Amino acid sequence: MGIDARSADGRTGSGSLSRRGRTTASYDESDVRVRPGRSSRPRTKTRPEHRDAQPAMVVSVDRGRWGCVLDDDPQRRLVAMRARELGRTPIVVGDQVDVVGDISGRPDTLARIVRVAERTTVLRRTADDTDPFERVVVGNAEKLFIVVALADPPPRTGFVERAMVAAYAGGLEPVLCLTKHDLAADSEFAAAFDDLDLTIVYAGIDDPLDAVLDLLTGHLTCFLGHSGVGKSTLVNRLVPDAERAVGEVSGVGKGKHTSTQSVALALPGGGWVFDTPGIRSFGLAHITPDDVIAAFTDLAEAIEDCPRGCTHLGPPADPECALDELRDNARRVAAVRQLLVALNSNEQW
């Protein structure tokens, strides 16, 4: 017969034997984990001021990590994460941010982005003209280099016009950069934009780059173009060791810049090139005709007299468009209307 040791209150004692001879354990209220109740102390909404934060520019983005360079020490590259208080605030290449934490830039260190400054310019696009979701390509760029090959692939005015629309709407100065000049030296493609006062430069493999560097040095410039137009070749000519630099600034995660991410590259003479992946389409669902006209100071005032809902395309669509009264600027109006036609086109180029 097994021994059943019990205490005075009838509970089985610790280490006692059950009737079947096995050891059993006793429990009391001290053995039970009690979940604490909610604190009566209210949660504070005060956020740290981060007065010691250092200003920096974002030069790469990769899987929740941002590569940054400090404003006062551009040679020091660091990796940062987004602070919790920023939530899902989008951060793109070119953004000006404030960082705290380990900003030494040593391997395996991580800083935190605690503030994102308001962008002075922004280049946006959508997947197509029906997509309501805007994608920010880069922030704070001053110029947009629209890189187009004169041959292989053949150039299309539609893409240039759409990129110009996005540049004007975002506050960037568009520049048409023509590559593969050796394959089509006598091309008249550039003449299609004469009446828009568009700056045009040639950057073929045999062309000197002095004129290109004059436009780039000291500025933040975004390069945009289709795959195969020679954009990477041009970047490699402008930025010595560009491939090595891309590896450095994109080494913030396991991904690579080569086909999916934008990256900022420092020019030897000062300034930055924001190199973007080759694009397949350029949607403009987020831009209105008024956004385009507003970029042209000589035309913007005139549309104040247009009837409500005017698309500024002129007769027969808009028989009362005020732009028709600008007879001295007729060619200019016609050129801008061509941009509006591109805006309303469903062809994504």
Tab-separated table of C-alpha atoms in Angstrom:
chain	number	residue	atom	x	y	z
A	1	MET	CA	0.000	0.000	0.000
A	2	GLY	CA	1.451	3.419	-1.066
A	3	ILE	CA	2.104	6.161	1.416
A	4	ASP	CA	-0.014	9.312	1.011
A	5	ALA	CA	1.603	12.122	2.959
A	6	ARG	CA	-0.737	15.020	3.500
A	7	SER	CA	-0.385	18.282	5.379
A	8	ALA	CA	-2.803	19.472	8.019
A	9	ASP	CA	-4.939	21.280	5.447
A	10	GLY	CA	-5.289	18.117	3.365
A	11	ARG	CA	-2.965	19.043	0.452
A	12	THR	CA	-0.293	16.722	-0.775
A	13	GLY	CA	3.124	17.954	0.329
A	14	SER	CA	6.024	18.633	-2.014
A	15	GLY	CA	7.814	15.467	-2.967
A	16	SER	CA	5.075	13.235	-1.495
A	17	LEU	CA	4.136	9.892	-2.978
A	18	SER	CA	0.807	9.210	-4.638
A	19	ARG	CA	-1.131	6.022	-4.050
A	20	ARG	CA	0.542	4.543	-7.128
A	21	GLY	CA	3.994	5.313	-5.778
A	22	ARG	CA	4.838	8.263	-8.072
A	23	THR	CA	6.124	11.576	-6.750
A	24	THR	CA	3.633	14.443	-7.007
A	25	ALA	CA	4.110	18.190	-6.583
A	26	SER	CA	1.987	20.590	-4.613
A	27	TYR	CA	1.104	24.105	-5.765
A	28	ASP	CA	-0.098	27.223	-4.034
A	29	GLU	CA	-0.794	30.811	-5.076
A	30	SER	CA	2.911	31.675	-5.087
A	31	ASP	CA	3.454	29.227	-7.958
A	32	VAL	CA	0.894	30.869	-10.250
A	33	ARG	CA	2.062	33.695	-12.501
A	34	VAL	CA	-0.313	36.580	-12.147
A	35	ARG	CA	-0.507	38.904	-15.169
A	36	PRO	CA	-0.148	42.483	-13.974
A	37	GLY	CA	-3.051	44.793	-14.602
A	38	ARG	CA	-2.882	47.925	-16.755
A	39	SER	CA	-0.867	50.696	-15.247
A	40	SER	CA	-2.810	53.719	-14.118
A	41	ARG	CA	0.022	55.879	-15.425
A	42	PRO	CA	-0.965	57.320	-18.843
A	43	ARG	CA	1.361	56.650	-21.779
A	44	THR	CA	3.207	59.789	-22.784
A	45	LYS	CA	2.992	61.092	-26.351
A	46	THR	CA	6.154	63.101	-25.943
A	47	ARG	CA	8.802	62.119	-28.452
A	48	PRO	CA	12.530	62.668	-28.006
A	49	GLU	CA	13.803	65.816	-29.689
A	50	HIS	CA	17.047	64.223	-30.903
A	51	ARG	CA	18.924	67.488	-30.624
A	52	ASP	CA	22.178	65.655	-31.332
A	53	ALA	CA	20.912	64.312	-34.687
A	54	GLN	CA	23.225	64.814	-37.663
A	55	PRO	CA	21.951	65.855	-41.127
A	56	ALA	CA	22.597	63.379	-43.925
A	57	MET	CA	21.487	62.459	-47.445
A	58	VAL	CA	20.085	59.072	-48.434
A	59	VAL	CA	22.227	57.481	-51.153
A	60	SER	CA	20.738	53.958	-51.349
A	61	VAL	CA	17.750	51.919	-50.235
A	62	ASP	CA	17.680	48.177	-49.706
A	63	ARG	CA	15.198	46.047	-47.738
A	64	GLY	CA	14.455	48.338	-44.849
A	65	ARG	CA	17.957	49.750	-44.617
A	66	TRP	CA	19.111	53.111	-45.934
A	67	GLY	CA	22.640	54.060	-46.916
A	68	CYS	CA	23.431	57.665	-45.938
A	69	VAL	CA	26.292	60.158	-46.124
A	70	LEU	CA	26.698	62.918	-43.574
A	71	ASP	CA	26.394	66.474	-44.847
A	72	ASP	CA	29.604	67.528	-43.109
A	73	ASP	CA	31.528	64.376	-44.033
A	74	PRO	CA	30.349	62.979	-47.397
A	75	GLN	CA	33.160	60.417	-47.404
A	76	ARG	CA	31.677	58.667	-44.384
A	77	ARG	CA	28.949	56.241	-45.414
A	78	LEU	CA	26.695	54.743	-42.805
A	79	VAL	CA	23.754	52.369	-42.674
A	80	ALA	CA	20.545	53.398	-40.944
A	81	MET	CA	17.139	52.036	-40.094
A	82	ARG	CA	13.906	54.020	-39.848
A	83	ALA	CA	13.014	55.048	-36.304
A	84	ARG	CA	9.778	53.624	-34.936
A	85	GLU	CA	8.199	57.050	-34.545
A	86	LEU	CA	8.415	57.585	-38.317
A	87	GLY	CA	6.034	54.690	-38.923
A	88	ARG	CA	5.787	53.970	-42.646
A	89	THR	CA	7.110	57.355	-43.762
A	90	PRO	CA	8.579	56.758	-47.243
A	91	ILE	CA	12.301	57.490	-47.560
A	92	VAL	CA	13.936	57.564	-50.997
A	93	VAL	CA	17.317	58.312	-52.526
A	94	GLY	CA	18.035	62.038	-52.338
A	95	ASP	CA	16.022	62.630	-49.168
A	96	GLN	CA	17.566	64.846	-46.517
A	97	VAL	CA	17.306	63.124	-43.130
A	98	ASP	CA	18.528	63.446	-39.550
A	99	VAL	CA	20.303	60.443	-38.050
A	100	VAL	CA	21.244	59.425	-34.510
A	101	GLY	CA	22.961	56.452	-32.913
A	102	ASP	CA	26.135	54.932	-34.233
A	103	ILE	CA	27.126	57.198	-37.110
A	104	SER	CA	30.731	56.032	-37.221
A	105	GLY	CA	30.173	54.192	-40.482
A	106	ARG	CA	32.095	51.163	-39.230
A	107	PRO	CA	31.048	47.732	-40.531
A	108	ASP	CA	28.054	46.128	-38.797
A	109	THR	CA	26.958	49.401	-37.162
A	110	LEU	CA	23.463	50.804	-37.487
A	111	ALA	CA	22.169	54.347	-37.076
A	112	ARG	CA	18.550	55.514	-36.943
A	113	ILE	CA	16.738	57.980	-39.195
A	114	VAL	CA	14.596	60.113	-36.881
A	115	ARG	CA	13.462	62.908	-39.210
A	116	VAL	CA	12.856	63.359	-42.939
A	117	ALA	CA	12.997	66.902	-44.306
A	118	GLU	CA	10.357	68.207	-46.680
A	119	ARG	CA	11.418	67.620	-50.275
A	120	THR	CA	12.203	70.622	-52.443
A	121	THR	CA	11.469	68.632	-55.618
A	122	VAL	CA	10.124	65.177	-56.266
A	123	LEU	CA	10.097	62.929	-59.324
A	124	ARG	CA	7.056	60.662	-59.326
A	125	ARG	CA	5.590	58.138	-61.684
A	126	THR	CA	2.840	55.554	-61.706
A	127	ALA	CA	2.859	52.070	-63.199
A	128	ASP	CA	0.386	53.235	-65.846
A	129	ASP	CA	-2.111	56.017	-66.436
A	130	THR	CA	-4.845	54.236	-64.478
A	131	ASP	CA	-2.768	53.379	-61.426
A	132	PRO	CA	-3.673	55.672	-58.466
A	133	PHE	CA	-0.537	54.704	-56.535
A	134	GLU	CA	2.318	57.169	-56.937
A	135	ARG	CA	5.877	55.925	-56.814
A	136	VAL	CA	8.495	58.445	-55.761
A	137	VAL	CA	11.592	57.856	-57.867
A	138	VAL	CA	13.959	60.306	-56.146
A	139	GLY	CA	13.715	63.364	-53.940
A	140	ASN	CA	15.411	66.781	-54.062
A	141	ALA	CA	16.974	66.377	-57.508
A	142	GLU	CA	17.545	69.674	-59.307
A	143	LYS	CA	17.749	68.299	-62.837
A	144	LEU	CA	16.380	65.334	-64.754
A	145	PHE	CA	18.647	63.898	-67.429
A	146	ILE	CA	16.342	62.104	-69.864
A	147	VAL	CA	18.756	59.624	-71.444
A	148	VAL	CA	17.687	58.491	-74.914
A	149	ALA	CA	19.584	56.510	-77.559
A	150	LEU	CA	19.502	57.815	-81.110
A	151	ALA	CA	19.534	54.205	-82.314
A	152	ASP	CA	19.223	50.688	-80.916
A	153	PRO	CA	16.652	51.128	-79.418
A	154	PRO	CA	15.231	53.851	-81.672
A	155	PRO	CA	14.172	57.048	-79.870
A	156	ARG	CA	10.557	57.925	-79.209
A	157	THR	CA	9.275	61.409	-78.580
A	158	GLY	CA	6.472	60.068	-76.378
A	159	PHE	CA	8.826	58.954	-73.597
A	160	VAL	CA	10.727	62.249	-73.647
A	161	GLU	CA	7.489	64.226	-73.487
A	162	ARG	CA	6.194	62.169	-70.577
A	163	ALA	CA	9.450	62.515	-68.669
A	164	MET	CA	9.389	66.270	-69.277
A	165	VAL	CA	5.857	66.460	-67.909
A	166	ALA	CA	6.922	64.626	-64.752
A	167	ALA	CA	9.966	66.904	-64.404
A	168	TYR	CA	7.966	70.104	-64.780
A	169	ALA	CA	5.296	68.911	-62.360
A	170	GLY	CA	7.911	67.891	-59.791
A	171	GLY	CA	10.019	71.040	-59.972
A	172	LEU	CA	13.005	69.577	-61.847
A	173	GLU	CA	14.760	71.067	-64.860
A	174	PRO	CA	14.640	68.553	-67.747
A	175	VAL	CA	17.692	67.964	-69.941
A	176	LEU	CA	17.653	65.690	-72.988
A	177	CYS	CA	20.809	63.570	-73.128
A	178	LEU	CA	21.300	61.723	-76.420
A	179	THR	CA	23.555	58.652	-76.545
A	180	LYS	CA	24.802	56.382	-79.347
A	181	HIS	CA	25.508	59.443	-81.459
A	182	ASP	CA	27.966	57.345	-83.464
A	183	LEU	CA	25.108	55.196	-84.774
A	184	ALA	CA	22.884	58.063	-85.909
A	185	ALA	CA	24.961	61.205	-86.232
A	186	ASP	CA	22.489	62.941	-88.545
A	187	SER	CA	19.354	62.261	-86.514
A	188	GLU	CA	16.745	65.045	-86.481
A	189	PHE	CA	15.133	63.696	-83.330
A	190	ALA	CA	16.223	66.664	-81.178
A	191	ALA	CA	14.478	69.133	-83.505
A	192	ALA	CA	11.089	67.965	-82.206
A	193	PHE	CA	11.744	69.881	-78.969
A	194	ASP	CA	13.086	73.175	-80.334
A	195	ASP	CA	10.076	75.212	-79.226
A	196	LEU	CA	10.252	74.006	-75.627
A	197	ASP	CA	13.662	75.558	-74.914
A	198	LEU	CA	14.861	72.132	-73.809
A	199	THR	CA	18.595	71.824	-73.130
A	200	ILE	CA	20.062	69.048	-75.283
A	201	VAL	CA	23.487	67.422	-74.886
A	202	TYR	CA	25.187	64.574	-76.713
A	203	ALA	CA	26.914	61.807	-74.779
A	204	GLY	CA	27.807	59.156	-77.329
A	205	ILE	CA	30.783	56.916	-76.699
A	206	ASP	CA	32.958	59.137	-78.910
A	207	ASP	CA	31.535	62.471	-77.718
A	208	PRO	CA	33.489	64.577	-75.200
A	209	LEU	CA	31.650	65.021	-71.909
A	210	ASP	CA	32.639	68.603	-71.147
A	211	ALA	CA	29.155	69.972	-71.842
A	212	VAL	CA	27.570	67.203	-69.774
A	213	LEU	CA	29.888	67.826	-66.817
A	214	ASP	CA	29.181	71.559	-66.958
A	215	LEU	CA	25.515	70.802	-66.353
A	216	LEU	CA	26.113	68.172	-63.666
A	217	THR	CA	28.898	69.596	-61.507
A	218	GLY	CA	27.644	71.005	-58.229
A	219	HIS	CA	24.074	69.780	-58.745
A	220	LEU	CA	21.854	66.839	-57.811
A	221	THR	CA	20.817	65.187	-61.068
A	222	CYS	CA	18.583	62.192	-61.716
A	223	PHE	CA	19.337	59.964	-64.725
A	224	LEU	CA	16.271	58.359	-66.285
A	225	GLY	CA	16.000	56.126	-69.325
A	226	HIS	CA	14.953	52.811	-70.813
A	227	SER	CA	17.174	49.757	-70.540
A	228	GLY	CA	19.779	49.548	-73.284
A	229	VAL	CA	20.123	53.268	-74.021
A	230	GLY	CA	23.684	53.448	-72.666
A	231	LYS	CA	22.909	55.049	-69.316
A	232	SER	CA	25.238	52.764	-67.376
A	233	THR	CA	28.036	53.376	-69.862
A	234	LEU	CA	27.585	57.111	-69.415
A	235	VAL	CA	27.568	56.844	-65.616
A	236	ASN	CA	30.781	54.810	-65.697
A	237	ARG	CA	32.447	57.512	-67.801
A	238	LEU	CA	31.306	60.255	-65.434
A	239	VAL	CA	32.045	58.496	-62.147
A	240	PRO	CA	35.363	56.638	-61.985
A	241	ASP	CA	34.989	53.304	-60.198
A	242	ALA	CA	31.207	53.682	-60.405
A	243	GLU	CA	30.655	49.925	-60.099
A	244	ARG	CA	32.710	49.808	-56.911
A	245	ALA	CA	30.841	52.831	-55.558
A	246	VAL	CA	27.509	51.165	-56.282
A	247	GLY	CA	28.651	48.124	-54.321
A	248	GLU	CA	29.613	50.288	-51.363
A	249	VAL	CA	26.439	52.316	-51.119
A	250	SER	CA	24.120	49.395	-51.797
A	251	GLY	CA	25.778	47.081	-49.320
A	252	VAL	CA	23.163	47.830	-46.685
A	253	GLY	CA	21.316	44.552	-47.086
A	254	LYS	CA	21.474	41.377	-49.112
A	255	GLY	CA	20.089	42.939	-52.270
A	256	LYS	CA	21.968	44.793	-54.985
A	257	HIS	CA	21.305	47.950	-56.922
A	258	THR	CA	22.006	46.521	-60.354
A	259	SER	CA	18.404	46.271	-61.548
A	260	THR	CA	15.933	47.233	-58.882
A	261	GLN	CA	17.070	50.234	-56.841
A	262	SER	CA	18.180	53.813	-57.354
A	263	VAL	CA	21.567	54.880	-56.009
A	264	ALA	CA	23.397	58.198	-55.600
A	265	LEU	CA	26.955	58.480	-56.924
A	266	ALA	CA	29.311	61.341	-56.114
A	267	LEU	CA	30.846	63.199	-59.042
A	268	PRO	CA	34.602	63.866	-58.791
A	269	GLY	CA	34.110	67.608	-59.289
A	270	GLY	CA	31.205	67.933	-56.862
A	271	GLY	CA	27.532	67.101	-57.133
A	272	TRP	CA	25.671	63.813	-57.289
A	273	VAL	CA	24.150	61.593	-59.966
A	274	PHE	CA	21.031	59.676	-58.962
A	275	ASP	CA	21.224	56.589	-61.152
A	276	THR	CA	17.861	54.862	-61.583
A	277	PRO	CA	17.077	51.406	-63.002
A	278	GLY	CA	15.964	51.173	-66.611
A	279	ILE	CA	12.221	51.710	-66.759
A	280	ARG	CA	9.629	49.969	-68.894
A	281	SER	CA	6.761	52.428	-68.566
A	282	PHE	CA	6.159	55.921	-67.256
A	283	GLY	CA	2.612	56.492	-66.031
A	284	LEU	CA	1.324	59.980	-65.259
A	285	ALA	CA	-1.936	59.266	-63.443
A	286	HIS	CA	-1.001	61.755	-60.709
A	287	ILE	CA	-0.509	64.781	-63.015
A	288	THR	CA	-3.145	67.188	-64.344
A	289	PRO	CA	-2.969	69.509	-67.386
A	290	ASP	CA	-2.749	72.509	-65.049
A	291	ASP	CA	0.368	70.979	-63.473
A	292	VAL	CA	2.042	71.007	-66.875
A	293	ILE	CA	1.026	74.543	-67.856
A	294	ALA	CA	2.103	75.872	-64.446
A	295	ALA	CA	5.701	74.953	-65.291
A	296	PHE	CA	5.723	77.513	-68.132
A	297	THR	CA	5.637	80.971	-66.619
A	298	ASP	CA	4.795	82.611	-69.937
A	299	LEU	CA	1.648	80.483	-70.255
A	300	ALA	CA	0.580	79.915	-66.650
A	301	GLU	CA	-1.087	83.301	-66.238
A	302	ALA	CA	-3.155	82.904	-69.405
A	303	ILE	CA	-4.998	79.758	-68.277
A	304	GLU	CA	-6.590	81.710	-65.424
A	305	ASP	CA	-9.111	82.863	-68.047
A	306	CYS	CA	-9.872	79.328	-69.240
A	307	PRO	CA	-13.323	77.891	-68.524
A	308	ARG	CA	-13.642	75.383	-65.727
A	309	GLY	CA	-12.521	71.890	-66.731
A	310	CYS	CA	-10.477	73.105	-69.692
A	311	THR	CA	-7.862	70.587	-70.797
A	312	HIS	CA	-5.961	73.307	-72.739
A	313	LEU	CA	-5.832	71.150	-75.859
A	314	GLY	CA	-7.651	73.748	-77.947
A	315	PRO	CA	-10.388	73.249	-80.567
A	316	PRO	CA	-12.404	71.168	-80.959
A	317	ALA	CA	-11.939	69.758	-77.434
A	318	ASP	CA	-11.641	73.199	-75.802
A	319	PRO	CA	-13.000	75.918	-78.125
A	320	GLU	CA	-12.688	78.610	-75.431
A	321	CYS	CA	-9.138	77.814	-74.246
A	322	ALA	CA	-7.329	81.048	-73.362
A	323	LEU	CA	-4.065	79.739	-74.834
A	324	ASP	CA	-5.518	80.356	-78.296
A	325	GLU	CA	-5.279	84.098	-77.628
A	326	LEU	CA	-1.477	83.915	-77.334
A	327	ARG	CA	-0.836	84.329	-81.027
A	328	ASP	CA	2.716	85.604	-80.516
A	329	ASN	CA	3.515	82.358	-78.699
A	330	ALA	CA	1.632	80.069	-81.072
A	331	ARG	CA	4.558	77.684	-81.639
A	332	ARG	CA	5.258	77.549	-77.922
A	333	VAL	CA	1.598	76.772	-77.206
A	334	ALA	CA	1.611	74.059	-79.861
A	335	ALA	CA	4.702	72.459	-78.311
A	336	VAL	CA	3.203	72.496	-74.810
A	337	ARG	CA	-0.032	71.056	-76.144
A	338	GLN	CA	2.015	68.200	-77.544
A	339	LEU	CA	3.083	67.477	-73.973
A	340	LEU	CA	-0.555	67.480	-72.935
A	341	VAL	CA	-1.333	65.020	-75.723
A	342	ALA	CA	1.389	62.766	-74.317
A	343	LEU	CA	-0.137	63.182	-70.871
A	344	ASN	CA	-3.521	62.019	-72.153
A	345	SER	CA	-2.077	59.163	-74.194
A	346	ASN	CA	-2.408	55.601	-72.951
A	347	GLU	CA	0.916	54.652	-74.526
A	348	GLN	CA	3.473	54.155	-71.767
A	349	TRP	CA	6.652	54.123	-73.908
